[in-house]
GROMACS .gro file of N, CA and C in nm:
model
  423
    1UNK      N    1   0.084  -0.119   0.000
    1UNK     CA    2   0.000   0.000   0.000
    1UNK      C    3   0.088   0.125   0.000
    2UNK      N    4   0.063   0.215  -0.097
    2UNK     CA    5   0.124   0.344  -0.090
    2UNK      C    6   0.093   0.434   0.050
    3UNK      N    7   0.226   0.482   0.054
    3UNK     CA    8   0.168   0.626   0.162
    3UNK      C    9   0.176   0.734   0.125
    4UNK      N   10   0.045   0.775   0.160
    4UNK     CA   11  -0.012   0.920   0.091
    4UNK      C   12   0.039   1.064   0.266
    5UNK      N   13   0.064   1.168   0.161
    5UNK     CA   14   0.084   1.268   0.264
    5UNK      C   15   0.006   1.384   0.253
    6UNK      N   16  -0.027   1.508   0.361
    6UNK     CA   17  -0.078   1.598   0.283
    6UNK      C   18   0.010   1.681   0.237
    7UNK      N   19   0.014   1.735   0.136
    7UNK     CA   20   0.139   1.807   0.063
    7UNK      C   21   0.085   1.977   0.148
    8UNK      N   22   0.193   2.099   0.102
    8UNK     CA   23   0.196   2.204   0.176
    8UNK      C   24   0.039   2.323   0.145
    9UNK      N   25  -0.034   2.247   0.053
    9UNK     CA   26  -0.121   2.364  -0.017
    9UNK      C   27  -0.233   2.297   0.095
   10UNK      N   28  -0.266   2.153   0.087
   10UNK     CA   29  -0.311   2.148   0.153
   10UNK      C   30  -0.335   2.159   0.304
   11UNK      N   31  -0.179   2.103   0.346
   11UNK     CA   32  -0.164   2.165   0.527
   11UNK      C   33  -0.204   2.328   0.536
   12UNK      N   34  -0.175   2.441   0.476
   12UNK     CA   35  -0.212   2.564   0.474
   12UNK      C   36  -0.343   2.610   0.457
   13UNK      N   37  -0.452   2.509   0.451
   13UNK     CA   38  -0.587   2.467   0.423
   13UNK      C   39  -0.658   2.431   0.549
   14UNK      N   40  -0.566   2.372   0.604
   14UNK     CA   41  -0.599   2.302   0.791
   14UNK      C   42  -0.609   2.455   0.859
   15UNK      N   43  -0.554   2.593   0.818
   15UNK     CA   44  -0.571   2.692   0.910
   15UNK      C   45  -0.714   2.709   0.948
   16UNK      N   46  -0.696   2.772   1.058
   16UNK     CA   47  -0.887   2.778   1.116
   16UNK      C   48  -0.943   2.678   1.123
   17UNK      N   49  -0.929   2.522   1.079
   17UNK     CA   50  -1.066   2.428   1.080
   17UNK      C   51  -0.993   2.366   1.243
   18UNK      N   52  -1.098   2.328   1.277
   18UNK     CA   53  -1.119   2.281   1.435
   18UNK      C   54  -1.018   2.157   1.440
   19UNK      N   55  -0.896   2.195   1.542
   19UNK     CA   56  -0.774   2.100   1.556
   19UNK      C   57  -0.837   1.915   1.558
   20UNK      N   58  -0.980   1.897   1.631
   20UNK     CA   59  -0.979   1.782   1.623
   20UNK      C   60  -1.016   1.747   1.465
   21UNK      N   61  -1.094   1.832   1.374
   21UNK     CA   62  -1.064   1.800   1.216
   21UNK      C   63  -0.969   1.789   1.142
   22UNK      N   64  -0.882   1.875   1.215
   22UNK     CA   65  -0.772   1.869   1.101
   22UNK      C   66  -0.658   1.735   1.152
   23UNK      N   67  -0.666   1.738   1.300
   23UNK     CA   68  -0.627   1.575   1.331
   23UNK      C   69  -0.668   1.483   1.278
   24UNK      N   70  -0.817   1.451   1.216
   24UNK     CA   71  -0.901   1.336   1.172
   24UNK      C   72  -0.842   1.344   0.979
   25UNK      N   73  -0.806   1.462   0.941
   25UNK     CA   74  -0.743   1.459   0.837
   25UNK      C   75  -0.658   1.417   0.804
   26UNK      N   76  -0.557   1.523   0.895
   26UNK     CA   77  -0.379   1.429   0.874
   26UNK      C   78  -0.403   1.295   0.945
   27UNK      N   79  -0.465   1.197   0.993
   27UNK     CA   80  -0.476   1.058   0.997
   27UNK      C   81  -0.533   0.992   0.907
   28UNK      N   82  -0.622   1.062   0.862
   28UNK     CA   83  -0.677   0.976   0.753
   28UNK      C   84  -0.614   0.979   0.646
   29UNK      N   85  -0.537   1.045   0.605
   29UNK     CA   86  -0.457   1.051   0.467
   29UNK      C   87  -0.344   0.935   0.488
   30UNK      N   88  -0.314   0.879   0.638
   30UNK     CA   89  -0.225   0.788   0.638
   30UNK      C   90  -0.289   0.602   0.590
   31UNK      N   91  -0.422   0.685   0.610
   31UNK     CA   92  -0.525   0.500   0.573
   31UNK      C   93  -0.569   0.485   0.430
   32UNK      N   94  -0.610   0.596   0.404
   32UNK     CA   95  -0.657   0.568   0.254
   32UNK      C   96  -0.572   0.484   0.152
   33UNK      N   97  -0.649   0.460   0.035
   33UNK     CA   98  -0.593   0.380  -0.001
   33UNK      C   99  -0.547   0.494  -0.131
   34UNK      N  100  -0.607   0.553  -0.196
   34UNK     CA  101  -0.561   0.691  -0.272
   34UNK      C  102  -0.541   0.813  -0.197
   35UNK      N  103  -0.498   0.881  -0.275
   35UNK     CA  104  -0.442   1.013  -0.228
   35UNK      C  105  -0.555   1.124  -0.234
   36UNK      N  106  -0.574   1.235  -0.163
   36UNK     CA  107  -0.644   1.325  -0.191
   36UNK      C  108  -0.580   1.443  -0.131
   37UNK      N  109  -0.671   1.555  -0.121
   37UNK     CA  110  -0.643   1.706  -0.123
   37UNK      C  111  -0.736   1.787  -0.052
   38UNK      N  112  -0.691   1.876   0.039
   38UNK     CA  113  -0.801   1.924   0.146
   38UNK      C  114  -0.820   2.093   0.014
   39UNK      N  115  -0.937   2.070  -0.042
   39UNK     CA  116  -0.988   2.186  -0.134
   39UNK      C  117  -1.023   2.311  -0.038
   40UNK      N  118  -1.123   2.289   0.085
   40UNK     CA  119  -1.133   2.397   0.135
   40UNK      C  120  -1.225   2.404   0.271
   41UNK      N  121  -1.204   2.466   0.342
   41UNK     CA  122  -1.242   2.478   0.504
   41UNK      C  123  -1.287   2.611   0.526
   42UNK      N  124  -1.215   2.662   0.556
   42UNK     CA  125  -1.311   2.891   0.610
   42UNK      C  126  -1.363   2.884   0.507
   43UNK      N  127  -1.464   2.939   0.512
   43UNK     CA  128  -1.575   3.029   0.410
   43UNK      C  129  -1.573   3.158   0.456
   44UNK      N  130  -1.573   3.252   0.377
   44UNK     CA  131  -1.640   3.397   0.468
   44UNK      C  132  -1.799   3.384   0.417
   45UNK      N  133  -1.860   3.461   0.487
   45UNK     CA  134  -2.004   3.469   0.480
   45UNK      C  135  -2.024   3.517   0.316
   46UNK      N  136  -1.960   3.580   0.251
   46UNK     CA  137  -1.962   3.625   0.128
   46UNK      C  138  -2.000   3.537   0.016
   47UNK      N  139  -1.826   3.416   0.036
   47UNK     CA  140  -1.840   3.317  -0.028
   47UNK      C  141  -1.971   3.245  -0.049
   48UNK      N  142  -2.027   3.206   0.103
   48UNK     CA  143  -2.132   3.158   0.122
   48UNK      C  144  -2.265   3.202   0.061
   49UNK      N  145  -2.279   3.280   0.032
   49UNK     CA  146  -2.386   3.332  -0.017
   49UNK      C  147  -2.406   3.313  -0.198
   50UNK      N  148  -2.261   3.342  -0.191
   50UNK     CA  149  -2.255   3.335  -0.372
   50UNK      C  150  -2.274   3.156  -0.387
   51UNK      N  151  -2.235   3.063  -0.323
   51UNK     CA  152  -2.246   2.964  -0.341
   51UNK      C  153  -2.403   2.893  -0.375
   52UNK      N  154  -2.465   2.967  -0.231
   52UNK     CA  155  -2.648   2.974  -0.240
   52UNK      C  156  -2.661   3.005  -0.339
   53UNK      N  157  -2.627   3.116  -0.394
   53UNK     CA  158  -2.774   3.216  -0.482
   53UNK      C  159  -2.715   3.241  -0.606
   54UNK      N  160  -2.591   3.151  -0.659
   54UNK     CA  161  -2.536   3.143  -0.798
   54UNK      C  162  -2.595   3.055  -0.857
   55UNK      N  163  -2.572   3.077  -0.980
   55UNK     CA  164  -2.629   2.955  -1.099
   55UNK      C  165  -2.544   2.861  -1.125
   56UNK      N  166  -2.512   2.717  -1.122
   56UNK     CA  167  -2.593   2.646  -1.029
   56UNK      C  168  -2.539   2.690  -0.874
   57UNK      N  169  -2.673   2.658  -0.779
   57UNK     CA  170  -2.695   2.650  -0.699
   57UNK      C  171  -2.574   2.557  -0.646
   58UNK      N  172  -2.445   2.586  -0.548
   58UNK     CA  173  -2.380   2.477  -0.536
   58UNK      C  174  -2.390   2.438  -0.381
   59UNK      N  175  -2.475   2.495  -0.294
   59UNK     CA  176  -2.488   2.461  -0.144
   59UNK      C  177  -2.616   2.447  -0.116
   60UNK      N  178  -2.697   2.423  -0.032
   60UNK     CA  179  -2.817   2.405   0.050
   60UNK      C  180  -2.825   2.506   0.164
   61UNK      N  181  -2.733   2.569   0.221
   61UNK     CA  182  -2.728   2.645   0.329
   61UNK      C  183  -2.657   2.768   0.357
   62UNK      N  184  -2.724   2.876   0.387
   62UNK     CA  185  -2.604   3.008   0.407
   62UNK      C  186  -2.601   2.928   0.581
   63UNK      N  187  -2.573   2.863   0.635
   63UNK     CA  188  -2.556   2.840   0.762
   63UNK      C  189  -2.435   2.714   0.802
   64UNK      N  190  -2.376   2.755   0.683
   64UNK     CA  191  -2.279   2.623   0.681
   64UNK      C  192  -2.194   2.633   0.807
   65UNK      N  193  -2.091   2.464   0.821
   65UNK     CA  194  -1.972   2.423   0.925
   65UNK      C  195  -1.892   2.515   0.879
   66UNK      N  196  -1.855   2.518   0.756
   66UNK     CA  197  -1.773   2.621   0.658
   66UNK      C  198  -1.762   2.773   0.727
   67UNK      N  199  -1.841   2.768   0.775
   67UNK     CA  200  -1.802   2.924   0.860
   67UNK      C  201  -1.730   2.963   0.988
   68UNK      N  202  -1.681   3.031   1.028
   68UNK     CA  203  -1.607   3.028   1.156
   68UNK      C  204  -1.739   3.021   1.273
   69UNK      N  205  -1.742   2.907   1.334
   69UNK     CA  206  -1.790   2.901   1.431
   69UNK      C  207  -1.800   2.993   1.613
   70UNK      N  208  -1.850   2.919   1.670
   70UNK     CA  209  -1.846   3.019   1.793
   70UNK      C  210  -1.690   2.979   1.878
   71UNK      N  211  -1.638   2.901   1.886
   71UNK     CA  212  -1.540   2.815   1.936
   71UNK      C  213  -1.383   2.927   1.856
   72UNK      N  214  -1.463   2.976   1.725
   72UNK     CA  215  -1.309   3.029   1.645
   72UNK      C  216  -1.253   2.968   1.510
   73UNK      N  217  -1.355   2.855   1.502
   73UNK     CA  218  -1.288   2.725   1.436
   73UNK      C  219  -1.423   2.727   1.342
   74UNK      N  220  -1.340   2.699   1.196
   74UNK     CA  221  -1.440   2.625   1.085
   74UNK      C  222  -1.462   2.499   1.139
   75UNK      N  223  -1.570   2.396   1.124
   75UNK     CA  224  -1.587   2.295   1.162
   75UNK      C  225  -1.633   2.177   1.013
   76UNK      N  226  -1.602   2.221   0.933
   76UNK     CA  227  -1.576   2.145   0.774
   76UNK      C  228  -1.465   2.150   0.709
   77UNK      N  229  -1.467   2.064   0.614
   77UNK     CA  230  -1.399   2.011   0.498
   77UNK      C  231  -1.407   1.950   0.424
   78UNK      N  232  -1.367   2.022   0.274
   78UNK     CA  233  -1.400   1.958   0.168
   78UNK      C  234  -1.281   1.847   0.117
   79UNK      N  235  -1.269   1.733   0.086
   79UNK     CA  236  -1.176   1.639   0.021
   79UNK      C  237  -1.137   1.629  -0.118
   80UNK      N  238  -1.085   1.616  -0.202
   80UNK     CA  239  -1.093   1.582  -0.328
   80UNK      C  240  -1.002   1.459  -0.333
   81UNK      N  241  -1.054   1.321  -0.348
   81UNK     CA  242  -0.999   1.214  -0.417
   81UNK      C  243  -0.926   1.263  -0.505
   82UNK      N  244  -0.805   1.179  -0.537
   82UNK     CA  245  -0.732   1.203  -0.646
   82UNK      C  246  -0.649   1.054  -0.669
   83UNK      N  247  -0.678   1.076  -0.844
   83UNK     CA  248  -0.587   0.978  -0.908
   83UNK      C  249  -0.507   1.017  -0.998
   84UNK      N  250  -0.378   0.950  -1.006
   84UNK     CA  251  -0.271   1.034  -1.102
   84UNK      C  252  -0.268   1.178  -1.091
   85UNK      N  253  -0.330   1.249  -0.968
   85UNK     CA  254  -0.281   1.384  -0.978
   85UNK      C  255  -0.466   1.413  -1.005
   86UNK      N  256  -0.555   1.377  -1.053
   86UNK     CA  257  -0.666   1.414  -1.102
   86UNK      C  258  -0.800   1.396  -1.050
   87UNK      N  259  -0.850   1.476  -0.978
   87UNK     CA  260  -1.021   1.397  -0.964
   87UNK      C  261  -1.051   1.320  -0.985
   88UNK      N  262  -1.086   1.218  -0.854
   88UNK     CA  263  -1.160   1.105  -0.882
   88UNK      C  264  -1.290   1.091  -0.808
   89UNK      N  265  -1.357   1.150  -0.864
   89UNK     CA  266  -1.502   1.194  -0.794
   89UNK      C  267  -1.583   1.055  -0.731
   90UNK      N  268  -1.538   0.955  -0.801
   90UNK     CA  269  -1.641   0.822  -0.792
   90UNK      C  270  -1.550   0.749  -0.659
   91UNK      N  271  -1.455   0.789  -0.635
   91UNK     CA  272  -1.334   0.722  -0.479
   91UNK      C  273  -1.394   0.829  -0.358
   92UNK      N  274  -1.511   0.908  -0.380
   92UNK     CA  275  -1.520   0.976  -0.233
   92UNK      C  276  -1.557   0.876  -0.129
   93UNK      N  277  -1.627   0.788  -0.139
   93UNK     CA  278  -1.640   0.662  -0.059
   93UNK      C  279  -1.470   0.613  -0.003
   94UNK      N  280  -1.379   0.606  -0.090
   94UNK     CA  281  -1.293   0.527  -0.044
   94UNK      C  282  -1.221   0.619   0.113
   95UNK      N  283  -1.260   0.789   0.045
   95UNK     CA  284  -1.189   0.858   0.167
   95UNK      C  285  -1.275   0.871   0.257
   96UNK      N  286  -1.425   0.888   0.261
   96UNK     CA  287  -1.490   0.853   0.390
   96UNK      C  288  -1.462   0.752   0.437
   97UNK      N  289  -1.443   0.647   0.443
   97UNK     CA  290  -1.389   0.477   0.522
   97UNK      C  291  -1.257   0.547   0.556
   98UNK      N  292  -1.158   0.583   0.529
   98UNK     CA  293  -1.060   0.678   0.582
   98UNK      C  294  -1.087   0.767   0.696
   99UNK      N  295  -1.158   0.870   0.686
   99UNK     CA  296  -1.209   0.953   0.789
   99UNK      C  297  -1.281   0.883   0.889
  100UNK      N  298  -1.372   0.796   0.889
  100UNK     CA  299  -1.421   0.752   0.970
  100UNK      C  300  -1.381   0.632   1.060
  101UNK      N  301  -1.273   0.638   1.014
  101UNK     CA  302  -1.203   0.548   1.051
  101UNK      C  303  -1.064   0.638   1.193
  102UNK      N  304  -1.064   0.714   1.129
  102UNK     CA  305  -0.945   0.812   1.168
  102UNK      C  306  -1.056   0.887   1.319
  103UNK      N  307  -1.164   0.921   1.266
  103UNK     CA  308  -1.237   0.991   1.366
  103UNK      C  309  -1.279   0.892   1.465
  104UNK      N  310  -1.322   0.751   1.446
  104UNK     CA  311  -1.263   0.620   1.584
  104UNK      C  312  -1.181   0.626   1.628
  105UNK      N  313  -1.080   0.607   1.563
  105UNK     CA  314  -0.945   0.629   1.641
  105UNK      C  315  -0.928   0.759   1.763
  106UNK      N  316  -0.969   0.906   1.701
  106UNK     CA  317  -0.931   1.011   1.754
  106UNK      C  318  -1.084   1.072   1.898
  107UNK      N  319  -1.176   1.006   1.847
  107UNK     CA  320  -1.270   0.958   1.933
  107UNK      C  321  -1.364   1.100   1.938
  108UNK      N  322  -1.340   1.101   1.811
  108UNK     CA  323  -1.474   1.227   1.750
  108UNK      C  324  -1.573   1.184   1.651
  109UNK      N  325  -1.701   1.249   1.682
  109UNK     CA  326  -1.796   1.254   1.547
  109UNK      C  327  -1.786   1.309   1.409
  110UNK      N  328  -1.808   1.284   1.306
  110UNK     CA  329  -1.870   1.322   1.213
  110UNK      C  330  -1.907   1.310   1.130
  111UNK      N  331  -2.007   1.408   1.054
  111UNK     CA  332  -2.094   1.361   0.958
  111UNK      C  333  -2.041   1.396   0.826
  112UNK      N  334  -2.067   1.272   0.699
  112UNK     CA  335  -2.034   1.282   0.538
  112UNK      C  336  -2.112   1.335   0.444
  113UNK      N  337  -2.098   1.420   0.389
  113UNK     CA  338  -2.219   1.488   0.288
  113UNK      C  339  -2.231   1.373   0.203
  114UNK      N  340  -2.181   1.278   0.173
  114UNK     CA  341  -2.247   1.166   0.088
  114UNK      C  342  -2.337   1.063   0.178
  115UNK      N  343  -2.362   1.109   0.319
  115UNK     CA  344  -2.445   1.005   0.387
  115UNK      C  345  -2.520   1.111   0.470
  116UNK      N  346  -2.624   1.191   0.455
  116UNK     CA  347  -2.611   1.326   0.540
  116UNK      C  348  -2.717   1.274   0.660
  117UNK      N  349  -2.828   1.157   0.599
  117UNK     CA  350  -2.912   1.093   0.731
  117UNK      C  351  -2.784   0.977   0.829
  118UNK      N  352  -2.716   0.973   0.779
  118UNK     CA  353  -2.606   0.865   0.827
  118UNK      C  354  -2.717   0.701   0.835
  119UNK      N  355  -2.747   0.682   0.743
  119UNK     CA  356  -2.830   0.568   0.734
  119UNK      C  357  -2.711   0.448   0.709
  120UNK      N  358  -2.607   0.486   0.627
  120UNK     CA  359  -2.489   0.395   0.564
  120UNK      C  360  -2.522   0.325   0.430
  121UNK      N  361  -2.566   0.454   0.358
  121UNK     CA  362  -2.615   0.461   0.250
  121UNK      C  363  -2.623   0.621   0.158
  122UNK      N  364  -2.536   0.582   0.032
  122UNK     CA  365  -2.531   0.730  -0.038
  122UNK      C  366  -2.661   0.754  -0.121
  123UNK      N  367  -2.717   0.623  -0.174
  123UNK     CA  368  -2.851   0.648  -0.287
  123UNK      C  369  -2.923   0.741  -0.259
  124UNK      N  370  -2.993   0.710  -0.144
  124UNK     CA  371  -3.118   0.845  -0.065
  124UNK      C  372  -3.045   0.971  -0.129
  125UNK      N  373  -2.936   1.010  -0.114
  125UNK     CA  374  -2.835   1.126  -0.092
  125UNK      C  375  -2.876   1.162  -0.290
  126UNK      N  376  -2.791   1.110  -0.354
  126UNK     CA  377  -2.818   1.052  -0.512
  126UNK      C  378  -2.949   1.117  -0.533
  127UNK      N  379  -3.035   1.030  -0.499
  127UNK     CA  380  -3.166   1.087  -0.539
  127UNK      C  381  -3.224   1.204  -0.498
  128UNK      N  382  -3.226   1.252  -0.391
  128UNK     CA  383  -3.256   1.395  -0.364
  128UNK      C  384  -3.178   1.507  -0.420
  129UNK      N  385  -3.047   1.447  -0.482
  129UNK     CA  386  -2.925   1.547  -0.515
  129UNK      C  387  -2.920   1.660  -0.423
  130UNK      N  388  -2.862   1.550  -0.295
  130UNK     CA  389  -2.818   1.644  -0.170
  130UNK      C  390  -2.662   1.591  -0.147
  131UNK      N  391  -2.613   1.498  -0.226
  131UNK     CA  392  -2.487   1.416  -0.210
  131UNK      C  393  -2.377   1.530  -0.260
  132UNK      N  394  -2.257   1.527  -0.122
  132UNK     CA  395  -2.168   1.617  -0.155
  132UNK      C  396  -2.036   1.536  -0.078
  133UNK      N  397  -1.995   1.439  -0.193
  133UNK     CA  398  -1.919   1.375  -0.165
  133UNK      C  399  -1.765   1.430  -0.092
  134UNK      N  400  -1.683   1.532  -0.133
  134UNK     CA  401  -1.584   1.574  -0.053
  134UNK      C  402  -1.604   1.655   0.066
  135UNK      N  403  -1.734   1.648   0.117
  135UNK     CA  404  -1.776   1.730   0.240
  135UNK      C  405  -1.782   1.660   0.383
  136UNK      N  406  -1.694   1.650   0.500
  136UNK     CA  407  -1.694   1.614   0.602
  136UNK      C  408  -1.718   1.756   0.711
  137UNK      N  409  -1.780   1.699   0.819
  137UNK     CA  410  -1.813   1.839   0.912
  137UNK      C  411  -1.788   1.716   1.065
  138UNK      N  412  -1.771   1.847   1.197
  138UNK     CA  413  -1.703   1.742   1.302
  138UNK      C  414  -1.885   1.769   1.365
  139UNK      N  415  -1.906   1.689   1.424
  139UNK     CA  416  -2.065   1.696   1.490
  139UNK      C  417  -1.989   1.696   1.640
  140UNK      N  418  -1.908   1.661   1.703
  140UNK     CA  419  -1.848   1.647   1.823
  140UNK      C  420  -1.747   1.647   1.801
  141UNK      N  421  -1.637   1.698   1.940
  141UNK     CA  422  -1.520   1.686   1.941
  141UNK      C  423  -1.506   1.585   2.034
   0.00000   0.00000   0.00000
């Protein structure tokens, strides 16, 4: 099995998100079985909005983890699978079993935008087109 690291664009990505996330990160990048890339954590409220009320629509919520919380701390993150260097949109499964695996270990919650009832099932997700596969948020520390 290869070992994957997070390279420097992404450690500089861990700023602001809540130390027990960004712990559940840098562990999980040591399990996976591909490599991926932390795309993005702070939002300003700005971002957020354009995300809502742009064409397409790319969020559900101006009330996102994505925002600096009361604590100080973003409490999300987005993942991007990667193969050969490239998006692999259809491996977000492989890095949730990673994270959730990492967040047992570190003995925190959280929830996967590809499972958002946490049933342990993405279809529901699929069909409502509420599935946001590189999206992890901490529900507990």
């Amino acid at each position: 099995m290869t070992q994957y690291y997070l390279g420097s664009r992404s450690l500089g990505r861990l700023h602001k998100l809540h130390p027990s996330m960004a712990a559940c990160v840098a562990l999980a990048i040591t399990f996976t079985e591909i490599d991926f890339s932390v795309s993005e954590t702070v939002r300003s409220k700005e971002r957020q909005h354009e995300l809502f009320y742009g064409t397409p629509k790319k969020t559900w919520t101006l009330d996102s983890k994505h925002l600096i919380q009361d604590d100080g701390f973003s409490h999300a993150v987005d993942l991007i699978p990667l193969l050969g260097g490239q998006a692999a949109w259809d491996k977000c499964q492989v890095v949730s079993d990673a994270m959730f695996k990492a967040a047992g270990i570190l003995g925190i919650k959280i929830r996967w935008g590809g499972d958002w009832n946490q049933n342990g099932s993405s279809k529901d997700e699929h069909q409502r087109g509420s599935y946001d596969g590189p999206h992890f948020e901490l529900l507990q520390a």
